GROMACS .gro file of C-alpha atoms in nm:
model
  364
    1UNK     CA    1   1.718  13.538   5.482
    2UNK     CA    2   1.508  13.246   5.437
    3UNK     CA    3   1.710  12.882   5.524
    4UNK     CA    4   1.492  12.671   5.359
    5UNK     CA    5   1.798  12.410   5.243
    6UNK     CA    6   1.977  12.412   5.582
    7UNK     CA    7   1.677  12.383   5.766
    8UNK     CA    8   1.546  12.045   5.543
    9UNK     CA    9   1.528  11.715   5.724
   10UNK     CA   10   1.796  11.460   5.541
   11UNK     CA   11   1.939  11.127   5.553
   12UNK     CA   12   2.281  11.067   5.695
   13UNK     CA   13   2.414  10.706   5.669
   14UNK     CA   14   2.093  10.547   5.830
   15UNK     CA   15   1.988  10.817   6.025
   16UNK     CA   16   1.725  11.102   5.973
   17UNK     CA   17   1.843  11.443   6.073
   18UNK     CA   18   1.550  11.716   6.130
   19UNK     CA   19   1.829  11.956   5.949
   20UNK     CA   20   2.145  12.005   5.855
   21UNK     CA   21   2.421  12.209   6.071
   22UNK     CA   22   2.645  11.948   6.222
   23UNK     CA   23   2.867  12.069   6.484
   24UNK     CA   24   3.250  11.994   6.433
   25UNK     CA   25   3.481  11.842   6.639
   26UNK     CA   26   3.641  12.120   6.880
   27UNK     CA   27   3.925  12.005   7.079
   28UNK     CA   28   3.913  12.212   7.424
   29UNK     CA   29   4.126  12.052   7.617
   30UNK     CA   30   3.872  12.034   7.949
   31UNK     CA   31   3.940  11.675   8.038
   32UNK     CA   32   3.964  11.568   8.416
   33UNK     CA   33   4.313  11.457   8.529
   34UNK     CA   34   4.481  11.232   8.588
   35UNK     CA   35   4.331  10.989   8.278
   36UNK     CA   36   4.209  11.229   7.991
   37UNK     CA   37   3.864  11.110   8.133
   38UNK     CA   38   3.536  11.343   8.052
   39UNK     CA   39   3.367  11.504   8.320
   40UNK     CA   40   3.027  11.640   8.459
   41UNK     CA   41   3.176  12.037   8.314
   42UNK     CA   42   3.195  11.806   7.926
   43UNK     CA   43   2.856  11.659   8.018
   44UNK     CA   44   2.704  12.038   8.015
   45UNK     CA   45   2.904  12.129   7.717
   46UNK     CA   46   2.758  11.888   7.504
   47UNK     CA   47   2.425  11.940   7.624
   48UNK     CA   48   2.419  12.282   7.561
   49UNK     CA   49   2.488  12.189   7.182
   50UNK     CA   50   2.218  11.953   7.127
   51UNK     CA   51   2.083  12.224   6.945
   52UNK     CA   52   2.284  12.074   6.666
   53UNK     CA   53   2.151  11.748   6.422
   54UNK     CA   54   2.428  11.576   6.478
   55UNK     CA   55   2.746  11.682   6.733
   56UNK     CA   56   3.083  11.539   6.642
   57UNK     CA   57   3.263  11.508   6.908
   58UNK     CA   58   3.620  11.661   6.982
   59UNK     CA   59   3.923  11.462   6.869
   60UNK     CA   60   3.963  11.159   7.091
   61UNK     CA   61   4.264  10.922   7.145
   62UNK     CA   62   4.229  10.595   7.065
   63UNK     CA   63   4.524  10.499   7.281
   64UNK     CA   64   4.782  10.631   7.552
   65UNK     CA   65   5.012  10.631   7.220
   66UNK     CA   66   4.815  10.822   7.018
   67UNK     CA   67   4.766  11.140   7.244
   68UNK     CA   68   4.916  11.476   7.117
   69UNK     CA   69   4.739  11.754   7.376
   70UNK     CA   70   4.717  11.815   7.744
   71UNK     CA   71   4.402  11.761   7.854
   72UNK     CA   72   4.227  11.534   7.550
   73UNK     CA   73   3.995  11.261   7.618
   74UNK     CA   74   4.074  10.928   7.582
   75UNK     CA   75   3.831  10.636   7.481
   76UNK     CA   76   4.074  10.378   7.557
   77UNK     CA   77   4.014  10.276   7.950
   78UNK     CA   78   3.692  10.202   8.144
   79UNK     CA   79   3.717  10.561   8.338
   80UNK     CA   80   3.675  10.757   7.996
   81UNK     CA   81   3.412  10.515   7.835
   82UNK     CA   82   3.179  10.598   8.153
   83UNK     CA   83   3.268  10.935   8.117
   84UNK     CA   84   3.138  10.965   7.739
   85UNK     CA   85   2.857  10.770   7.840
   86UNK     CA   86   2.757  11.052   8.053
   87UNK     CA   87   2.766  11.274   7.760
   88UNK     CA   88   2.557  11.072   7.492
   89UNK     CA   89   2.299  11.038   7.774
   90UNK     CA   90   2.264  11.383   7.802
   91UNK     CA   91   2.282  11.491   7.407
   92UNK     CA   92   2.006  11.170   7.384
   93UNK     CA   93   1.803  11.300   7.647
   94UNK     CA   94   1.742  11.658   7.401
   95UNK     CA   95   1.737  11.485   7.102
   96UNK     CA   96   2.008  11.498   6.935
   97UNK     CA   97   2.286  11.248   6.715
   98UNK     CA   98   2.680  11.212   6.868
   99UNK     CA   99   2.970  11.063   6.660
  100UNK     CA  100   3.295  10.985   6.834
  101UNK     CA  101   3.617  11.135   6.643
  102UNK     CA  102   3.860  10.822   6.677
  103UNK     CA  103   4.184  11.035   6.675
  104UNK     CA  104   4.585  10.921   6.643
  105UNK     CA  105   4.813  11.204   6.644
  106UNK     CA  106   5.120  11.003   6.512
  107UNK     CA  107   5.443  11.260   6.515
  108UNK     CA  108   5.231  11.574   6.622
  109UNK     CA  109   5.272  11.495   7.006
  110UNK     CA  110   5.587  11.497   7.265
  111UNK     CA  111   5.775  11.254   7.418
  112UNK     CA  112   5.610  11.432   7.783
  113UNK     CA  113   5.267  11.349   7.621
  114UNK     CA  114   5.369  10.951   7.545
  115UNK     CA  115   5.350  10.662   7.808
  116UNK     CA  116   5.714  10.612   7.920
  117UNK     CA  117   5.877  10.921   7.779
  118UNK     CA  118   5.922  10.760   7.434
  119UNK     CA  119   5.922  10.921   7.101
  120UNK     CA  120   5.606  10.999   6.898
  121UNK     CA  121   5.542  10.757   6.570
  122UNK     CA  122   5.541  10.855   6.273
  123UNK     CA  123   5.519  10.754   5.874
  124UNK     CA  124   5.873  10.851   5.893
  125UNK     CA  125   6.149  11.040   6.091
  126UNK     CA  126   6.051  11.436   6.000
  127UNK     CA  127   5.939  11.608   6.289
  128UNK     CA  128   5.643  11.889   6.191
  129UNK     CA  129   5.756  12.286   6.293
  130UNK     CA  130   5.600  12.453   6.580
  131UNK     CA  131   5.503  12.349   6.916
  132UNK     CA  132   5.368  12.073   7.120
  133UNK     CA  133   5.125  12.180   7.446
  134UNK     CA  134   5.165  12.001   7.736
  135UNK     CA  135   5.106  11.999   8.097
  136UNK     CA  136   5.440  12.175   8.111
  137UNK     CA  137   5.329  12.433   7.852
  138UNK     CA  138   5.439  12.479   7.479
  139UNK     CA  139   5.790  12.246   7.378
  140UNK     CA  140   5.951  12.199   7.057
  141UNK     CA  141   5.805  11.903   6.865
  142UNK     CA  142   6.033  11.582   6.830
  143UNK     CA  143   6.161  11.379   6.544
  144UNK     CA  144   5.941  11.160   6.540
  145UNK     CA  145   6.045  10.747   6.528
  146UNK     CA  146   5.929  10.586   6.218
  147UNK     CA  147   5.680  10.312   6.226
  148UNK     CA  148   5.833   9.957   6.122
  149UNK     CA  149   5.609   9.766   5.899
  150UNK     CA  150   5.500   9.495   6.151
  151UNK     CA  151   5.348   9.749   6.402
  152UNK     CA  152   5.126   9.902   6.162
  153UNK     CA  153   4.898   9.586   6.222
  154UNK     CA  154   4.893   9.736   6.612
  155UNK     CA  155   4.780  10.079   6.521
  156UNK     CA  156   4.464   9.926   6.333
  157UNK     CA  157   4.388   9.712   6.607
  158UNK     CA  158   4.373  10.050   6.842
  159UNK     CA  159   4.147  10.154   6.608
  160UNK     CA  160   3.926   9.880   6.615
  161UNK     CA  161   3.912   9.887   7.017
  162UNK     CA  162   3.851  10.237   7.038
  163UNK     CA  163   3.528  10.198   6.782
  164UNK     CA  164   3.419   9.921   7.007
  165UNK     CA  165   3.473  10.119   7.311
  166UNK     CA  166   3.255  10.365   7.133
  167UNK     CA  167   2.970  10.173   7.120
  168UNK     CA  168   2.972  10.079   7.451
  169UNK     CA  169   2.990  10.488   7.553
  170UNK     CA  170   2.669  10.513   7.385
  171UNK     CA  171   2.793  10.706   7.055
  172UNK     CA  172   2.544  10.650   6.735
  173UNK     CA  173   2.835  10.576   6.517
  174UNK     CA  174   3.221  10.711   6.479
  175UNK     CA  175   3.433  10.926   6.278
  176UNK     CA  176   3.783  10.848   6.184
  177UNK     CA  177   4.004  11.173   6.179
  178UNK     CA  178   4.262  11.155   5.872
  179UNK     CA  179   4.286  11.494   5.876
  180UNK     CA  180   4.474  11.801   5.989
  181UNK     CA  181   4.806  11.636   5.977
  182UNK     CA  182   4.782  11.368   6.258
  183UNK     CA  183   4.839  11.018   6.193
  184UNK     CA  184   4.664  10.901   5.892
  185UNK     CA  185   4.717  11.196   5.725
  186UNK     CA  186   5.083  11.217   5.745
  187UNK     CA  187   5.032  10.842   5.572
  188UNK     CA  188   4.866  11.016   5.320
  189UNK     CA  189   5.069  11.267   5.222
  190UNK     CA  190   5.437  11.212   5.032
  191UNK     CA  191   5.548  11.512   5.201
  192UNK     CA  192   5.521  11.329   5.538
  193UNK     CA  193   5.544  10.986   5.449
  194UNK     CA  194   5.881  10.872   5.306
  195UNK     CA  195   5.859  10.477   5.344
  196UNK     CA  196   5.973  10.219   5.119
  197UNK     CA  197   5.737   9.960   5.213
  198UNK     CA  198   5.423   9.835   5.116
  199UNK     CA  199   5.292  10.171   5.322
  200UNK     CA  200   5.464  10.432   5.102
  201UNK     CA  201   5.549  10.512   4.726
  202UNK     CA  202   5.260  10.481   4.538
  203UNK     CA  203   4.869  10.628   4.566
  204UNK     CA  204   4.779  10.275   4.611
  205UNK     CA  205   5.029  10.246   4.908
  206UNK     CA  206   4.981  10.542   5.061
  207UNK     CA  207   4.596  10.529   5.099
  208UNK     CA  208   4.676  10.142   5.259
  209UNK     CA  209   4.630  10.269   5.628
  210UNK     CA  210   4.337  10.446   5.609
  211UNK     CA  211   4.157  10.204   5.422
  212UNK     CA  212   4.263   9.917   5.656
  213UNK     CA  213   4.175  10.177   5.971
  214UNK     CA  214   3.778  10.203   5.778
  215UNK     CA  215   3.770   9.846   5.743
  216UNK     CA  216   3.847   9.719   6.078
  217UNK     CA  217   3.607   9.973   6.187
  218UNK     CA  218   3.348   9.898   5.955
  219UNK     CA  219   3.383   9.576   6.128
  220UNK     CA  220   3.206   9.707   6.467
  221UNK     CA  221   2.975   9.939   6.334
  222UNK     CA  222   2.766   9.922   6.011
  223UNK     CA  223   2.946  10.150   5.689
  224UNK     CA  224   2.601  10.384   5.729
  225UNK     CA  225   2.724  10.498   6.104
  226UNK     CA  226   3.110  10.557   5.983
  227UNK     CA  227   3.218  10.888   5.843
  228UNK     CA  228   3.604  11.016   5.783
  229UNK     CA  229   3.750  11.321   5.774
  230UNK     CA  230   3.936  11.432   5.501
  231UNK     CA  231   4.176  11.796   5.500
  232UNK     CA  232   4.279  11.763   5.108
  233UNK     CA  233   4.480  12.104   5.111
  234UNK     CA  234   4.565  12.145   5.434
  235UNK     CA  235   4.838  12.240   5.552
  236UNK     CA  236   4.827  12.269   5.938
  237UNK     CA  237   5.132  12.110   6.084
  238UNK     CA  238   5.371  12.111   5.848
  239UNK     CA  239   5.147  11.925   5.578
  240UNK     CA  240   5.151  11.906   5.226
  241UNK     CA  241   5.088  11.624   4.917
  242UNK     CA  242   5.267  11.688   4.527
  243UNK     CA  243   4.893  11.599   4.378
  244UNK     CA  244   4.648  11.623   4.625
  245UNK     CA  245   4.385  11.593   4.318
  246UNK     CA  246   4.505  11.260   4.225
  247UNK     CA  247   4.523  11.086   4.615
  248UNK     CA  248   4.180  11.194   4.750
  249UNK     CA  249   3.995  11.102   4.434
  250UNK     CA  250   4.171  10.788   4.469
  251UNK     CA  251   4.121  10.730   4.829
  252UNK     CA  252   3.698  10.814   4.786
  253UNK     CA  253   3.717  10.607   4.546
  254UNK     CA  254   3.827  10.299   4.747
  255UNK     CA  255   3.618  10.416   5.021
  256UNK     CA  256   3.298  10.388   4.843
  257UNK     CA  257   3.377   9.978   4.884
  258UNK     CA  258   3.282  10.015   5.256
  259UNK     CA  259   2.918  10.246   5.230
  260UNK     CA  260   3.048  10.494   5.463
  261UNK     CA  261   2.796  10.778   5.600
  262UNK     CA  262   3.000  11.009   5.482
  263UNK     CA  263   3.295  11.265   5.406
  264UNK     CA  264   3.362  11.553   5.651
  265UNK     CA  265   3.585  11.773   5.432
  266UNK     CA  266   3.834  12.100   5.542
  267UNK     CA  267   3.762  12.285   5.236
  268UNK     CA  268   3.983  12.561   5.416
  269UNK     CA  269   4.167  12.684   5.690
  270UNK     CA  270   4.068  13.034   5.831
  271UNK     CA  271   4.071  13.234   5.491
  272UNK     CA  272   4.314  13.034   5.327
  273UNK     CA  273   4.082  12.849   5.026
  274UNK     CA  274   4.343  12.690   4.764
  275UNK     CA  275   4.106  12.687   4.435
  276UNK     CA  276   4.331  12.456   4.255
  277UNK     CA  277   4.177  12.160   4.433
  278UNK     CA  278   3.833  12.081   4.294
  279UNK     CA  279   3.591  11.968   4.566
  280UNK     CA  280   3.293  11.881   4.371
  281UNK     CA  281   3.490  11.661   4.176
  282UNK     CA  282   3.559  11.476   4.551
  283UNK     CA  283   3.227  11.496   4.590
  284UNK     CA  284   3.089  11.346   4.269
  285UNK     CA  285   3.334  11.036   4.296
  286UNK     CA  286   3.217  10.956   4.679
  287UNK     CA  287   2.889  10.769   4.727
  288UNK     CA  288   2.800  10.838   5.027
  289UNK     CA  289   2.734  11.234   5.181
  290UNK     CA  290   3.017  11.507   5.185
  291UNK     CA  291   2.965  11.758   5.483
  292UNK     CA  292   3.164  12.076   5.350
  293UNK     CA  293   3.349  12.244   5.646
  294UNK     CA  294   3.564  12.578   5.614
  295UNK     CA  295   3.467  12.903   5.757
  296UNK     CA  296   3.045  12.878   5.660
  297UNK     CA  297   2.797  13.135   5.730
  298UNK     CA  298   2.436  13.065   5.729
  299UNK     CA  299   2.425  13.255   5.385
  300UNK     CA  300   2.727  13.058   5.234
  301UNK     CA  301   2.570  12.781   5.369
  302UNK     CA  302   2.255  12.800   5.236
  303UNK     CA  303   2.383  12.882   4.908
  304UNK     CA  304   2.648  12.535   4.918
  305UNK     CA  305   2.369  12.329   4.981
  306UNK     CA  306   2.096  12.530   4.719
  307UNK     CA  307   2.414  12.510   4.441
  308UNK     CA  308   2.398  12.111   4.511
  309UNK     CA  309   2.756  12.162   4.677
  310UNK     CA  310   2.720  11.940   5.004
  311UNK     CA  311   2.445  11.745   5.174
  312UNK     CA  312   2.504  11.872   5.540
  313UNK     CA  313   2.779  12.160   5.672
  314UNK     CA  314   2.980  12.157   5.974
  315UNK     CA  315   2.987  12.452   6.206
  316UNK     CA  316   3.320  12.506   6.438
  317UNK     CA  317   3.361  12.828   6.601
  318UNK     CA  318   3.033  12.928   6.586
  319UNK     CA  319   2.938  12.643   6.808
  320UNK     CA  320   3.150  12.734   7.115
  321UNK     CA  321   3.002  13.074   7.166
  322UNK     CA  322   2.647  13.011   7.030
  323UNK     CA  323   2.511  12.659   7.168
  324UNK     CA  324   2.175  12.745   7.080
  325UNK     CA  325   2.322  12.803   6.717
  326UNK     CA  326   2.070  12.659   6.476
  327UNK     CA  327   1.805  12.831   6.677
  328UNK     CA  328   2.011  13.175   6.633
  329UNK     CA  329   2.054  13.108   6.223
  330UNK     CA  330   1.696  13.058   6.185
  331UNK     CA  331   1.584  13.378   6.360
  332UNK     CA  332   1.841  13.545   6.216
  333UNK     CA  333   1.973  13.672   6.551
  334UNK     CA  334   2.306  13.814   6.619
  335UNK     CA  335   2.595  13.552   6.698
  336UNK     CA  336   2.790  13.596   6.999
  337UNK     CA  337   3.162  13.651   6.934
  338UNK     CA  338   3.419  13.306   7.033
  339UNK     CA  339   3.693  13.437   7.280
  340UNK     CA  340   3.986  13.289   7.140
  341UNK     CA  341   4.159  13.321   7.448
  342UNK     CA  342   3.948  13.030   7.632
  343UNK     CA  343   3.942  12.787   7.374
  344UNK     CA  344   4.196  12.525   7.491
  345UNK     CA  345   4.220  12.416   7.862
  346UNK     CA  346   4.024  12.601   8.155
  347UNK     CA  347   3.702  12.610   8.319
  348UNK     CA  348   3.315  12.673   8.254
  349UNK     CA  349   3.443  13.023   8.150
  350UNK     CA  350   3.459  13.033   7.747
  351UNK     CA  351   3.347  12.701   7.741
  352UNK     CA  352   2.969  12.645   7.913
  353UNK     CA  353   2.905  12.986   7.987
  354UNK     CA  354   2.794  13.119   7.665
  355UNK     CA  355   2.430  13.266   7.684
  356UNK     CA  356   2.117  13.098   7.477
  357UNK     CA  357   1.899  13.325   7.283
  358UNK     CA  358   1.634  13.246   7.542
  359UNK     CA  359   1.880  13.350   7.843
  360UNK     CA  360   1.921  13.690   7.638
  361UNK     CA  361   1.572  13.759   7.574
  362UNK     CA  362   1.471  13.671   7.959
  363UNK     CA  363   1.356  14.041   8.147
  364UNK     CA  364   1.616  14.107   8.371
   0.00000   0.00000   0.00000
């Protein structure tokens, strides 16, 4: 099958990308310890995937407060911004684009995971269903403490450092996660957030957080090197919105103020696809580029971008077990098959040892 779409050079925000598969963030869990701080086996990792235009990198925590996962990255202390600055070297040296995920994981994190045993924060006091991992394995989440108004101003300001701090580690711009249920997200949502304040209630409330979280990033880097993610129907940990229609148009529509680089949009989760939600409406009221991510193949790729459906589409699990991925797409080459059972927390194995085409093809 000829690519001749996903393989066109385009303009992201200010930058030129020679195509475009972006690789999604892909939390892994590989972080040295003690400190969440990247290391030389990350510095590989994201080497290997240079292959891609532009590399998003896994969900980071702005703050001690805002880690949900054993074994994340931070970008909050000197130790992890050297560490990162490792890794943008290395994707710079082949040629390639990083973007930092700034991530806050609000109630969807465990009192063994937060600095002083305290309580996650939340939008308000419901705790999500399922499980927490940390270094002690799997644990039932928390309720969660609800936010009081004048701290909000404290979770922006995280924000802000952690952009900052991003610059300094080298990144070529940032992406703010107000997705998959963490933090912004559940301030999104009226099925997580419950407040009374000028924070809940209305669409105009609601979307308050995340626009002041773009803004005071906006602040350190230009709008054309800020994207955001966006999960619209998604309902991983425990999420969901009465009119999901009405609160992202609204919230693109406030975004367009600030020039972002773009959207980075869930469409879907596995093969869960709810077609009551219309995406290209998103897309038509959002100014900027919408990278479509939910389960693509090269062919449904291809055809998003031919139908005028997205300027750019994000890869996930094809990434981890295919670094060389682009490569493999345009030869039409067989994938290798992810191995679910390394994903999260390890060593090289499932993570950096993953063969390259070339390796394949090498005589024995």
């Amino acid at each position: 099958m000829s690519y001749d779409h996903l393989f066109s050079e385009a303009k992201l925000g200010d930058l030129t990308l020679p195509h475009r598969i972006i690789m999604a963030p892909l939390t892994r869990s590989r972080s040295a310890q003690p400190g969440d701080v990247p290391q030389d086996l990350n510095v590989t990792y994201y080497q290997q995937r240079s292959t891609a235009a532009l590399i998003i990198s896994e969900a980071t925590q702005i703050s001690p407060q805002g880690k949900g996962y054993a074994y994340t990255p931070g970008i909050h202390s000197n130790e992890q911004i050297q560490g990162w600055k490792k890794i943008t070297d290395a994707v710079h040296q082949r040629g390639s684009k990083i973007f930092l995920q700034l991530w806050h994981v609000g109630r969807v994190s465990h009192s063994s995971l937060q600095p002083d045993g305290v309580l996650p924060v939340a939008p308000s006091a419901i705790a999500p269903e399922g499980q927490a991992f940390t270094e002690e394995g799997f644990k039932d989440f928390e309720i969660p403490r609800a936010l009081e108004t004048n701290e909000i101003s404290g979770i922006v300001e995280q924000y802000k450092i952690a952009a900052i701090n991003a610059k300094t580690a080298g990144f070529d711009g940032v992406e703010v996660h107000a997705a998959n249920g963490y933090l912004l997200d559940q301030f999104l949502k009226d099925g997580t957030n419950k407040r009374t304040d000028e924070y809940g209630g209305s669409l105009e409330n609601r979307v308050r957080l995340t626009i002041e979280v773009i803004k005071a990033v906006s602040e350190v880097w230009s709008g054309d090197r800020v994207g955001i993610r966006l999960s619209p129907t998604g309902t991983f940990n425990s999420m969901s919105d009465s009119d999901p229609q009405s609160l992202f148009n609204h919230l693109v529509e406030k975004l367009n103020a600030f020039n972002l680089a773009y959207i980075h949009v869930v469409e879907r989760f596995g093969d869960v696809n709810d077609e009551s939600f219309d995406f290209a409406l998103l897309r038509q009221r959002f100014n900027g580029a919408y990278i479509a991510n939910g389960g693509y193949t090269g062919e449904s790729a291809e055809k998003s971008l031919g139908d005028n459906q997205s300027d750019f589409i994000a890869f996930g699990t094809p990434f981890i077990s295919n670094p060389d991925l682009p490569l493999r797409l345009k030869k039409g080459a067989k994938l290798n098959d992810a191995d679910p059972n390394t994903f999260y927390g390890g060593n090289e194995e499932g993570y950096t040892d993953y063969p390259s085409l070339e390796q394949e093809l090498r005589p024995a």
